[in-house]
């Protein structure tokens, strides 16, 4: 297994619910947390949850101005790789065609990057063009909403 | 290249100059050593384009193009914004209509977004884009739209995102790019983009404010 390799479908990955992605006053998150070409997650097969969350926190806190100390990681979500990738394999509402994006979850260990904590468990949910699968494609907001729904979210202790 | 309202921490001698004395192009360096070349537009009004702070050398410029000279994110500057300045500048950045739709808690969240540096969610995540904040304000000013229980978020691209639920708990979401607005309507699966102008806002308003049962 190496950087870029696809991860086993049975693995569970963790996504941080950072302050900008979760409005605690309204009690909901935003699909935009998943509406990108690449979405950062971490693998429970490599590190346990506590260690992953400590990396999330170290990297997020390091990017917050001291005046913004009220911001934090609100929680985390867990998703099974097979469940993530299949969200792009059913038509959207009011359509009979498959979405134009295909999802994969790929290894992306972080090592010796400036200002970023080493994280061998780091991985990426990647969007690819269905017609041209070697071409990256932004995950649509409709698919992103599905991903938001299928992740199991927990508040951070 | 990033165009719009930007925070910069300029070289020290910039603070001794009047804004009108600055010639284009102008190179600035922030406290992390990141260098930028700034080109000023021709229509700025000095009374509205700069806010100089005595002790941290922070300024606000409107209608400038910022070219990063070493290919780093061009808006890392938001980390230099001081609390007092931030509150003042938000008050001038967004309209009363936009403040009303956000409410006190939403406004506080928006202020907090200004305190995030690039990299807050992975390598490519960006600090808040002030042109996006202005686009958000423009939309709610021009439409007087006021959805209930509006949630406010920031995307990894540094854009303001808002969403709300209809009475069937279906989500509608808008992301304000500097020159366009992306929308998603869960009740019918529709998503698209409109330009940031009167026609685009009018179309968007008609799309998002339709009763769910039409």
mmCIF file of C-alpha atoms in Angstrom:
data_model
loop_
_atom_site.group_PDB
_atom_site.id
_atom_site.type_symbol
_atom_site.label_atom_id
_atom_site.label_comp_id
_atom_site.label_asym_id
_atom_site.label_seq_id
_atom_site.Cartn_x
_atom_site.Cartn_y
_atom_site.Cartn_z
ATOM 1 C CA UNK A 1 0.000 0.000 0.000
ATOM 2 C CA UNK A 2 1.276 3.448 -0.874
ATOM 3 C CA UNK A 3 0.191 7.047 -1.274
ATOM 4 C CA UNK A 4 -2.656 7.188 -3.769
ATOM 5 C CA UNK A 5 -3.718 3.578 -3.326
ATOM 6 C CA UNK A 6 -7.400 3.012 -2.749
ATOM 7 C CA UNK A 7 -8.401 1.987 0.747
ATOM 8 C CA UNK A 8 -10.218 -1.240 1.564
ATOM 9 C CA UNK A 9 -14.002 -0.842 1.411
ATOM 10 C CA UNK A 10 -14.496 -2.138 4.925
ATOM 11 C CA UNK A 11 -12.291 0.509 6.545
ATOM 12 C CA UNK A 12 -13.715 3.331 8.646
ATOM 13 C CA UNK A 13 -12.473 6.887 8.156
ATOM 14 C CA UNK A 14 -12.921 9.911 10.406
ATOM 15 C CA UNK A 15 -13.760 13.482 9.355
ATOM 16 C CA UNK A 16 -13.383 16.443 11.704
ATOM 17 C CA UNK A 17 -16.363 18.760 12.218
ATOM 18 C CA UNK A 18 -14.392 21.963 12.435
ATOM 19 C CA UNK A 19 -15.997 25.132 13.739
ATOM 20 C CA UNK A 20 -16.677 26.651 10.288
ATOM 21 C CA UNK A 21 -18.482 23.462 9.206
ATOM 22 C CA UNK A 22 -20.783 23.097 12.192
ATOM 23 C CA UNK A 23 -23.222 25.724 13.467
ATOM 24 C CA UNK A 24 -23.950 24.623 17.015
ATOM 25 C CA UNK A 25 -26.619 27.283 17.470
ATOM 26 C CA UNK A 26 -28.627 25.836 14.600
ATOM 27 C CA UNK A 27 -27.612 22.257 15.354
ATOM 28 C CA UNK A 28 -26.500 21.374 11.846
ATOM 29 C CA UNK A 29 -23.541 21.204 9.537
ATOM 30 C CA UNK A 30 -22.893 22.125 5.936
ATOM 31 C CA UNK A 31 -22.481 19.877 2.902
ATOM 32 C CA UNK A 32 -19.670 22.196 1.866
ATOM 33 C CA UNK A 33 -17.502 20.203 4.305
ATOM 34 C CA UNK A 34 -17.518 17.573 1.542
ATOM 35 C CA UNK A 35 -17.970 19.728 -1.567
ATOM 36 C CA UNK A 36 -14.393 19.726 -2.824
ATOM 37 C CA UNK A 37 -12.195 17.729 -5.162
ATOM 38 C CA UNK A 38 -10.360 16.223 -2.197
ATOM 39 C CA UNK A 39 -11.653 15.881 1.362
ATOM 40 C CA UNK A 40 -9.322 15.119 4.283
ATOM 41 C CA UNK A 41 -10.121 12.111 6.462
ATOM 42 C CA UNK A 42 -8.103 9.801 8.704
ATOM 43 C CA UNK A 43 -8.129 6.012 8.945
ATOM 44 C CA UNK A 44 -9.055 4.155 12.090
ATOM 45 C CA UNK A 45 -7.093 1.180 10.746
ATOM 46 C CA UNK A 46 -3.863 3.121 11.312
ATOM 47 C CA UNK A 47 -4.492 5.267 14.408
ATOM 48 C CA UNK A 48 -7.100 5.084 17.154
ATOM 49 C CA UNK A 49 -9.741 7.773 17.477
ATOM 50 C CA UNK A 50 -8.039 9.665 20.299
ATOM 51 C CA UNK A 51 -4.807 9.976 18.369
ATOM 52 C CA UNK A 52 -6.601 11.102 15.216
ATOM 53 C CA UNK A 53 -8.557 13.727 17.123
ATOM 54 C CA UNK A 54 -5.392 15.006 18.788
ATOM 55 C CA UNK A 55 -3.898 15.540 15.305
ATOM 56 C CA UNK A 56 -7.059 17.293 14.103
ATOM 57 C CA UNK A 57 -6.920 19.569 17.126
ATOM 58 C CA UNK A 58 -3.209 20.339 16.892
ATOM 59 C CA UNK A 59 -3.488 21.330 13.237
ATOM 60 C CA UNK A 60 -6.708 23.322 13.658
ATOM 61 C CA UNK A 61 -5.608 25.152 16.813
ATOM 62 C CA UNK A 62 -2.371 26.084 15.086
ATOM 63 C CA UNK A 63 -4.362 28.008 12.502
ATOM 64 C CA UNK A 64 -6.537 30.013 14.863
ATOM 65 C CA UNK A 65 -5.622 33.559 15.810
ATOM 66 C CA UNK A 66 -5.362 33.948 19.627
ATOM 67 C CA UNK A 67 -8.486 36.131 19.558
ATOM 68 C CA UNK A 68 -10.406 33.209 18.113
ATOM 69 C CA UNK A 69 -9.915 30.852 21.029
ATOM 70 C CA UNK A 70 -13.661 30.179 21.217
ATOM 71 C CA UNK A 71 -13.332 28.188 17.998
ATOM 72 C CA UNK A 72 -12.639 24.496 18.209
ATOM 73 C CA UNK A 73 -13.295 21.176 16.583
ATOM 74 C CA UNK A 74 -16.952 20.595 17.402
ATOM 75 C CA UNK A 75 -16.909 16.858 16.868
ATOM 76 C CA UNK A 76 -16.080 14.149 14.405
ATOM 77 C CA UNK A 77 -17.857 11.861 11.985
ATOM 78 C CA UNK A 78 -17.130 8.270 11.080
ATOM 79 C CA UNK A 79 -17.927 6.699 7.727
ATOM 80 C CA UNK A 80 -17.350 3.320 6.091
ATOM 81 C CA UNK A 81 -15.444 3.534 2.818
ATOM 82 C CA UNK A 82 -17.954 1.370 0.921
ATOM 83 C CA UNK A 83 -20.791 3.562 2.103
ATOM 84 C CA UNK A 84 -18.909 6.707 1.059
ATOM 85 C CA UNK A 85 -18.109 5.567 -2.478
ATOM 86 C CA UNK A 86 -21.612 4.244 -3.182
ATOM 87 C CA UNK A 87 -23.172 7.665 -2.576
ATOM 88 C CA UNK A 88 -22.220 8.610 -6.141
ATOM 89 C CA UNK A 89 -23.658 5.420 -7.611
ATOM 90 C CA UNK A 90 -27.349 6.252 -7.447
ATOM 91 C CA UNK A 91 -29.105 8.980 -9.450
ATOM 92 C CA UNK A 92 -29.901 12.283 -7.827
ATOM 93 C CA UNK A 93 -33.472 13.254 -7.082
ATOM 94 C CA UNK A 94 -35.513 14.004 -10.233
ATOM 95 C CA UNK A 95 -32.886 12.328 -12.437
ATOM 96 C CA UNK A 96 -32.405 8.895 -13.967
ATOM 97 C CA UNK A 97 -28.714 9.365 -14.701
ATOM 98 C CA UNK A 98 -25.821 8.642 -12.405
ATOM 99 C CA UNK A 99 -24.068 11.711 -10.938
ATOM 100 C CA UNK A 100 -21.162 13.017 -13.005
ATOM 101 C CA UNK A 101 -18.712 12.355 -10.182
ATOM 102 C CA UNK A 102 -17.192 9.073 -8.953
ATOM 103 C CA UNK A 103 -15.776 8.770 -5.443
ATOM 104 C CA UNK A 104 -12.716 6.926 -4.180
ATOM 105 C CA UNK A 105 -10.939 6.980 -0.811
ATOM 106 C CA UNK A 106 -7.172 6.998 -1.198
ATOM 107 C CA UNK A 107 -4.179 6.795 1.091
ATOM 108 C CA UNK A 108 -2.430 10.143 1.603
ATOM 109 C CA UNK A 109 -0.060 9.860 4.583
ATOM 110 C CA UNK A 110 1.369 13.190 5.747
ATOM 111 C CA UNK A 111 5.049 13.213 6.581
ATOM 112 C CA UNK A 112 7.451 16.105 7.083
ATOM 113 C CA UNK A 113 5.187 18.807 5.670
ATOM 114 C CA UNK A 114 5.826 22.304 6.993
ATOM 115 C CA UNK A 115 3.346 23.329 9.667
ATOM 116 C CA UNK A 116 1.371 20.093 9.506
ATOM 117 C CA UNK A 117 1.436 17.259 12.027
ATOM 118 C CA UNK A 118 2.714 13.966 10.658
ATOM 119 C CA UNK A 119 -0.282 11.719 10.079
ATOM 120 C CA UNK A 120 0.294 8.277 8.553
ATOM 121 C CA UNK A 121 -3.460 7.675 8.795
ATOM 122 C CA UNK A 122 -4.355 10.613 6.546
ATOM 123 C CA UNK A 123 -6.453 9.794 3.478
ATOM 124 C CA UNK A 124 -8.524 11.666 0.915
ATOM 125 C CA UNK A 125 -12.045 11.249 -0.356
ATOM 126 C CA UNK A 126 -11.477 12.069 -4.027
ATOM 127 C CA UNK A 127 -13.944 13.121 -6.696
ATOM 128 C CA UNK A 128 -13.320 12.007 -10.277
ATOM 129 C CA UNK A 129 -15.090 12.753 -13.521
ATOM 130 C CA UNK A 130 -17.333 9.827 -14.428
ATOM 131 C CA UNK A 131 -16.638 10.191 -18.162
ATOM 132 C CA UNK A 132 -12.915 10.699 -17.685
ATOM 133 C CA UNK A 133 -11.971 8.904 -14.450
ATOM 134 C CA UNK A 134 -8.402 10.192 -14.414
ATOM 135 C CA UNK A 135 -9.688 13.771 -14.213
ATOM 136 C CA UNK A 136 -10.392 15.174 -10.717
ATOM 137 C CA UNK A 137 -13.883 16.590 -10.281
ATOM 138 C CA UNK A 138 -15.389 18.582 -7.431
ATOM 139 C CA UNK A 139 -17.892 16.603 -5.366
ATOM 140 C CA UNK A 140 -21.281 18.160 -6.059
ATOM 141 C CA UNK A 141 -23.265 19.630 -3.200
ATOM 142 C CA UNK A 142 -25.987 17.014 -3.642
ATOM 143 C CA UNK A 143 -23.473 14.185 -3.179
ATOM 144 C CA UNK A 144 -21.828 16.163 -0.386
ATOM 145 C CA UNK A 145 -25.187 16.333 1.418
ATOM 146 C CA UNK A 146 -25.460 12.552 1.150
ATOM 147 C CA UNK A 147 -21.977 12.203 2.650
ATOM 148 C CA UNK A 148 -22.908 14.565 5.476
ATOM 149 C CA UNK A 149 -25.911 12.350 6.159
ATOM 150 C CA UNK A 150 -24.123 8.978 6.120
ATOM 151 C CA UNK A 151 -21.301 9.990 8.452
ATOM 152 C CA UNK A 152 -22.040 9.147 12.044
ATOM 153 C CA UNK A 153 -21.392 12.378 13.960
ATOM 154 C CA UNK A 154 -20.391 12.654 17.601
ATOM 155 C CA UNK A 155 -19.652 15.637 19.774
ATOM 156 C CA UNK A 156 -16.101 15.996 20.951
ATOM 157 C CA UNK A 157 -15.670 15.341 24.695
ATOM 158 C CA UNK B 1 -4.433 36.286 -8.128
ATOM 159 C CA UNK B 2 -7.077 37.418 -5.727
ATOM 160 C CA UNK B 3 -9.203 40.489 -6.355
ATOM 161 C CA UNK B 4 -11.251 42.349 -3.826
ATOM 162 C CA UNK B 5 -11.009 43.566 -0.290
ATOM 163 C CA UNK B 6 -7.929 42.117 1.349
ATOM 164 C CA UNK B 7 -6.144 42.443 4.634
ATOM 165 C CA UNK B 8 -2.452 43.092 4.374
ATOM 166 C CA UNK B 9 0.308 43.669 6.823
ATOM 167 C CA UNK B 10 2.457 45.984 4.785
ATOM 168 C CA UNK B 11 6.078 46.920 5.103
ATOM 169 C CA UNK B 12 6.598 49.393 7.923
ATOM 170 C CA UNK B 13 7.214 52.384 5.716
ATOM 171 C CA UNK B 14 3.794 51.915 4.143
ATOM 172 C CA UNK B 15 2.215 53.089 7.357
ATOM 173 C CA UNK B 16 4.025 56.365 7.206
ATOM 174 C CA UNK B 17 2.598 57.064 3.774
ATOM 175 C CA UNK B 18 -0.811 58.321 2.859
ATOM 176 C CA UNK B 19 -2.754 55.743 0.887
ATOM 177 C CA UNK B 20 -2.987 58.103 -2.056
ATOM 178 C CA UNK B 21 0.796 58.248 -2.289
ATOM 179 C CA UNK B 22 1.086 54.571 -3.142
ATOM 180 C CA UNK B 23 1.944 53.928 -6.745
ATOM 181 C CA UNK B 24 1.226 50.747 -8.619
ATOM 182 C CA UNK B 25 2.671 48.147 -8.475
ATOM 183 C CA UNK B 26 3.688 47.990 -4.827
ATOM 184 C CA UNK B 27 5.402 45.118 -3.093
ATOM 185 C CA UNK B 28 4.481 44.262 0.470
ATOM 186 C CA UNK B 29 5.698 41.649 2.898
ATOM 187 C CA UNK B 30 3.730 40.233 5.806
ATOM 188 C CA UNK B 31 5.198 39.228 9.151
ATOM 189 C CA UNK B 32 5.718 35.651 7.949
ATOM 190 C CA UNK B 33 7.973 36.926 5.212
ATOM 191 C CA UNK B 34 5.433 36.252 2.464
ATOM 192 C CA UNK B 35 5.755 38.782 -0.313
ATOM 193 C CA UNK B 36 2.920 40.185 -2.388
ATOM 194 C CA UNK B 37 2.759 42.611 -5.257
ATOM 195 C CA UNK B 38 -0.216 44.919 -5.007
ATOM 196 C CA UNK B 39 -1.797 46.717 -7.945
ATOM 197 C CA UNK B 40 -4.296 49.374 -7.036
ATOM 198 C CA UNK B 41 -7.422 49.894 -9.070
ATOM 199 C CA UNK B 42 -8.266 53.281 -10.427
ATOM 200 C CA UNK B 43 -11.574 53.919 -8.714
ATOM 201 C CA UNK B 44 -10.850 53.616 -5.035
ATOM 202 C CA UNK B 45 -11.779 56.380 -2.636
ATOM 203 C CA UNK B 46 -9.225 56.898 0.114
ATOM 204 C CA UNK B 47 -11.888 57.550 2.722
ATOM 205 C CA UNK B 48 -13.279 54.054 2.292
ATOM 206 C CA UNK B 49 -10.324 51.956 1.259
ATOM 207 C CA UNK B 50 -8.004 52.013 4.213
ATOM 208 C CA UNK B 51 -8.167 51.404 7.928
ATOM 209 C CA UNK B 52 -4.792 51.860 9.522
ATOM 210 C CA UNK B 53 -4.130 50.527 12.984
ATOM 211 C CA UNK B 54 -1.381 52.198 14.948
ATOM 212 C CA UNK B 55 0.234 49.283 16.692
ATOM 213 C CA UNK B 56 0.033 46.311 14.385
ATOM 214 C CA UNK B 57 0.430 47.902 10.995
ATOM 215 C CA UNK B 58 -2.689 46.344 9.561
ATOM 216 C CA UNK B 59 -4.484 47.973 6.681
ATOM 217 C CA UNK B 60 -7.522 47.228 4.613
ATOM 218 C CA UNK B 61 -7.548 47.864 0.893
ATOM 219 C CA UNK B 62 -10.464 47.690 -1.486
ATOM 220 C CA UNK B 63 -10.299 46.881 -5.184
ATOM 221 C CA UNK B 64 -6.755 45.680 -5.328
ATOM 222 C CA UNK B 65 -5.275 42.771 -7.132
ATOM 223 C CA UNK B 66 -2.840 40.806 -5.033
ATOM 224 C CA UNK B 67 -0.279 38.688 -6.793
ATOM 225 C CA UNK B 68 1.629 36.281 -4.618
ATOM 226 C CA UNK B 69 5.280 36.303 -5.588
ATOM 227 C CA UNK B 70 6.046 32.896 -4.090
ATOM 228 C CA UNK B 71 2.892 30.932 -4.882
ATOM 229 C CA UNK B 72 1.448 30.787 -1.424
ATOM 230 C CA UNK B 73 -2.227 31.391 -0.635
ATOM 231 C CA UNK B 74 -2.842 35.055 -1.222
ATOM 232 C CA UNK B 75 -5.014 35.673 1.807
ATOM 233 C CA UNK B 76 -2.950 34.426 4.720
ATOM 234 C CA UNK B 77 -3.185 37.948 6.023
ATOM 235 C CA UNK B 78 -6.382 37.460 7.991
ATOM 236 C CA UNK B 79 -4.345 36.177 10.902
ATOM 237 C CA UNK B 80 -3.183 39.722 11.545
ATOM 238 C CA UNK B 81 -6.615 41.192 12.063
ATOM 239 C CA UNK B 82 -7.138 42.646 15.494
ATOM 240 C CA UNK B 83 -10.299 42.153 17.405
ATOM 241 C CA UNK B 84 -11.373 45.778 17.493
ATOM 242 C CA UNK B 85 -10.611 46.337 13.844
ATOM 243 C CA UNK B 86 -12.433 43.199 12.917
ATOM 244 C CA UNK B 87 -15.653 44.303 14.531
ATOM 245 C CA UNK B 88 -15.448 47.709 12.932
ATOM 246 C CA UNK B 89 -14.726 46.309 9.520
ATOM 247 C CA UNK B 90 -17.508 43.735 9.654
ATOM 248 C CA UNK B 91 -19.918 46.513 10.523
ATOM 249 C CA UNK B 92 -18.850 48.312 7.393
ATOM 250 C CA UNK B 93 -18.586 45.171 5.268
ATOM 251 C CA UNK B 94 -22.120 43.888 5.654
ATOM 252 C CA UNK B 95 -25.461 45.627 5.493
ATOM 253 C CA UNK B 96 -28.117 45.965 8.157
ATOM 254 C CA UNK B 97 -30.242 43.424 6.243
ATOM 255 C CA UNK B 98 -27.399 40.909 6.308
ATOM 256 C CA UNK B 99 -26.791 41.524 10.012
ATOM 257 C CA UNK B 100 -30.486 41.011 10.715
ATOM 258 C CA UNK B 101 -30.635 37.712 8.873
ATOM 259 C CA UNK B 102 -27.566 36.469 10.760
ATOM 260 C CA UNK B 103 -28.625 37.523 14.224
ATOM 261 C CA UNK B 104 -26.202 38.022 17.076
ATOM 262 C CA UNK B 105 -24.920 34.452 17.183
ATOM 263 C CA UNK B 106 -24.461 34.272 13.412
ATOM 264 C CA UNK B 107 -22.599 37.560 13.373
ATOM 265 C CA UNK B 108 -20.273 36.242 16.068
ATOM 266 C CA UNK B 109 -19.581 33.153 13.963
ATOM 267 C CA UNK B 110 -18.801 35.310 10.945
ATOM 268 C CA UNK B 111 -16.393 37.369 13.034
ATOM 269 C CA UNK B 112 -14.661 34.212 14.204
ATOM 270 C CA UNK B 113 -14.130 33.054 10.622
ATOM 271 C CA UNK B 114 -11.849 36.057 10.165
ATOM 272 C CA UNK B 115 -9.461 34.549 12.702
ATOM 273 C CA UNK B 116 -8.641 31.418 10.717
ATOM 274 C CA UNK B 117 -5.441 31.131 8.735
ATOM 275 C CA UNK B 118 -4.883 29.181 5.555
ATOM 276 C CA UNK B 119 -4.538 25.448 6.107
ATOM 277 C CA UNK B 120 -7.318 25.256 8.730
ATOM 278 C CA UNK B 121 -8.737 22.202 6.912
ATOM 279 C CA UNK B 122 -5.889 20.666 5.004
ATOM 280 C CA UNK B 123 -3.322 21.923 2.565
ATOM 281 C CA UNK B 124 -5.563 23.902 0.229
ATOM 282 C CA UNK B 125 -7.984 25.495 2.691
ATOM 283 C CA UNK B 126 -8.052 29.271 2.664
ATOM 284 C CA UNK B 127 -8.858 32.084 5.070
ATOM 285 C CA UNK B 128 -12.048 34.012 4.573
ATOM 286 C CA UNK B 129 -12.400 35.856 1.302
ATOM 287 C CA UNK B 130 -13.740 39.317 1.981
ATOM 288 C CA UNK B 131 -15.274 39.537 -1.482
ATOM 289 C CA UNK B 132 -17.385 36.549 -0.508
ATOM 290 C CA UNK B 133 -18.552 38.365 2.619
ATOM 291 C CA UNK B 134 -19.544 41.310 0.451
ATOM 292 C CA UNK B 135 -21.383 39.018 -1.984
ATOM 293 C CA UNK B 136 -23.324 37.506 0.925
ATOM 294 C CA UNK B 137 -24.261 40.983 2.109
ATOM 295 C CA UNK B 138 -25.212 42.130 -1.390
ATOM 296 C CA UNK B 139 -27.614 39.217 -1.883
ATOM 297 C CA UNK B 140 -29.549 39.723 1.338
ATOM 298 C CA UNK B 141 -29.600 43.493 0.810
ATOM 299 C CA UNK B 142 -30.919 43.336 -2.732
ATOM 300 C CA UNK B 143 -33.544 40.675 -2.045
ATOM 301 C CA UNK B 144 -34.578 41.462 1.558
ATOM 302 C CA UNK B 145 -34.836 37.690 1.867
ATOM 303 C CA UNK B 146 -34.876 36.575 5.488
ATOM 304 C CA UNK B 147 -35.047 32.788 5.962
ATOM 305 C CA UNK B 148 -35.584 31.604 9.492
ATOM 306 C CA UNK B 149 -32.905 29.742 11.446
ATOM 307 C CA UNK B 150 -30.143 30.632 9.036
ATOM 308 C CA UNK B 151 -26.917 28.739 9.667
ATOM 309 C CA UNK B 152 -23.634 30.362 8.635
ATOM 310 C CA UNK B 153 -20.503 28.453 7.667
ATOM 311 C CA UNK B 154 -17.229 28.907 5.821
ATOM 312 C CA UNK B 155 -16.042 26.607 3.048
ATOM 313 C CA UNK B 156 -12.483 25.404 2.602
ATOM 314 C CA UNK B 157 -12.273 27.863 -0.281
ATOM 315 C CA UNK B 158 -12.772 30.706 2.197
ATOM 316 C CA UNK B 159 -16.299 31.485 1.063
ATOM 317 C CA UNK B 160 -19.303 32.344 3.205
ATOM 318 C CA UNK B 161 -21.895 29.541 3.134
ATOM 319 C CA UNK B 162 -25.416 29.819 4.523
ATOM 320 C CA UNK B 163 -28.156 27.234 4.785
ATOM 321 C CA UNK B 164 -31.634 26.844 6.199
ATOM 322 C CA UNK B 165 -34.331 24.199 6.468
ATOM 323 C CA UNK B 166 -37.850 24.262 5.064
ATOM 324 C CA UNK B 167 -40.766 22.932 7.086
ATOM 325 C CA UNK B 168 -40.042 19.420 5.822
ATOM 326 C CA UNK B 169 -36.440 19.699 7.053
ATOM 327 C CA UNK B 170 -35.076 19.915 3.523
ATOM 328 C CA UNK B 171 -31.897 21.937 3.242
ATOM 329 C CA UNK B 172 -31.263 24.902 0.986
ATOM 330 C CA UNK B 173 -27.657 26.086 0.825
ATOM 331 C CA UNK B 174 -25.842 29.001 -0.815
ATOM 332 C CA UNK B 175 -22.085 29.470 -1.196
ATOM 333 C CA UNK B 176 -20.984 32.980 -2.056
ATOM 334 C CA UNK B 177 -18.040 33.017 -4.440
ATOM 335 C CA UNK B 178 -16.530 36.445 -5.148
ATOM 336 C CA UNK B 179 -18.295 36.687 -8.526
ATOM 337 C CA UNK B 180 -21.048 34.067 -8.334
ATOM 338 C CA UNK B 181 -23.298 32.121 -5.977
ATOM 339 C CA UNK B 182 -23.590 28.327 -5.898
ATOM 340 C CA UNK B 183 -26.952 27.016 -4.723
ATOM 341 C CA UNK B 184 -28.340 23.642 -3.686
ATOM 342 C CA UNK B 185 -31.984 22.854 -3.009
ATOM 343 C CA UNK B 186 -32.426 19.485 -1.392
ATOM 344 C CA UNK B 187 -36.197 19.318 -1.870
ATOM 345 C CA UNK B 188 -35.820 18.902 -5.629
ATOM 346 C CA UNK B 189 -32.110 18.069 -5.941
ATOM 347 C CA UNK B 190 -31.458 21.224 -7.943
ATOM 348 C CA UNK B 191 -28.048 22.818 -7.821
ATOM 349 C CA UNK B 192 -26.443 25.479 -9.941
ATOM 350 C CA UNK B 193 -24.616 28.782 -10.092
ATOM 351 C CA UNK B 194 -25.797 32.327 -10.729
ATOM 352 C CA UNK B 195 -23.623 35.374 -11.351
ATOM 353 C CA UNK B 196 -23.173 37.968 -8.620
ATOM 354 C CA UNK B 197 -25.317 40.695 -10.121
ATOM 355 C CA UNK B 198 -28.925 41.906 -9.965
ATOM 356 C CA UNK B 199 -30.132 39.433 -12.572
ATOM 357 C CA UNK B 200 -28.372 36.528 -10.875
ATOM 358 C CA UNK B 201 -29.663 37.497 -7.439
ATOM 359 C CA UNK B 202 -33.183 37.857 -8.814
ATOM 360 C CA UNK B 203 -33.043 34.390 -10.355
ATOM 361 C CA UNK B 204 -31.584 32.929 -7.191
ATOM 362 C CA UNK B 205 -34.252 34.551 -5.039
ATOM 363 C CA UNK B 206 -36.983 33.100 -7.243
ATOM 364 C CA UNK B 207 -35.400 29.656 -7.048
ATOM 365 C CA UNK B 208 -34.825 29.505 -3.313
ATOM 366 C CA UNK B 209 -37.904 31.271 -1.992
ATOM 367 C CA UNK B 210 -40.427 29.119 -3.863
ATOM 368 C CA UNK B 211 -42.786 27.286 -1.540
ATOM 369 C CA UNK B 212 -41.740 23.652 -1.205
ATOM 370 C CA UNK B 213 -45.006 22.313 -2.587
ATOM 371 C CA UNK B 214 -44.887 24.005 -6.000
#
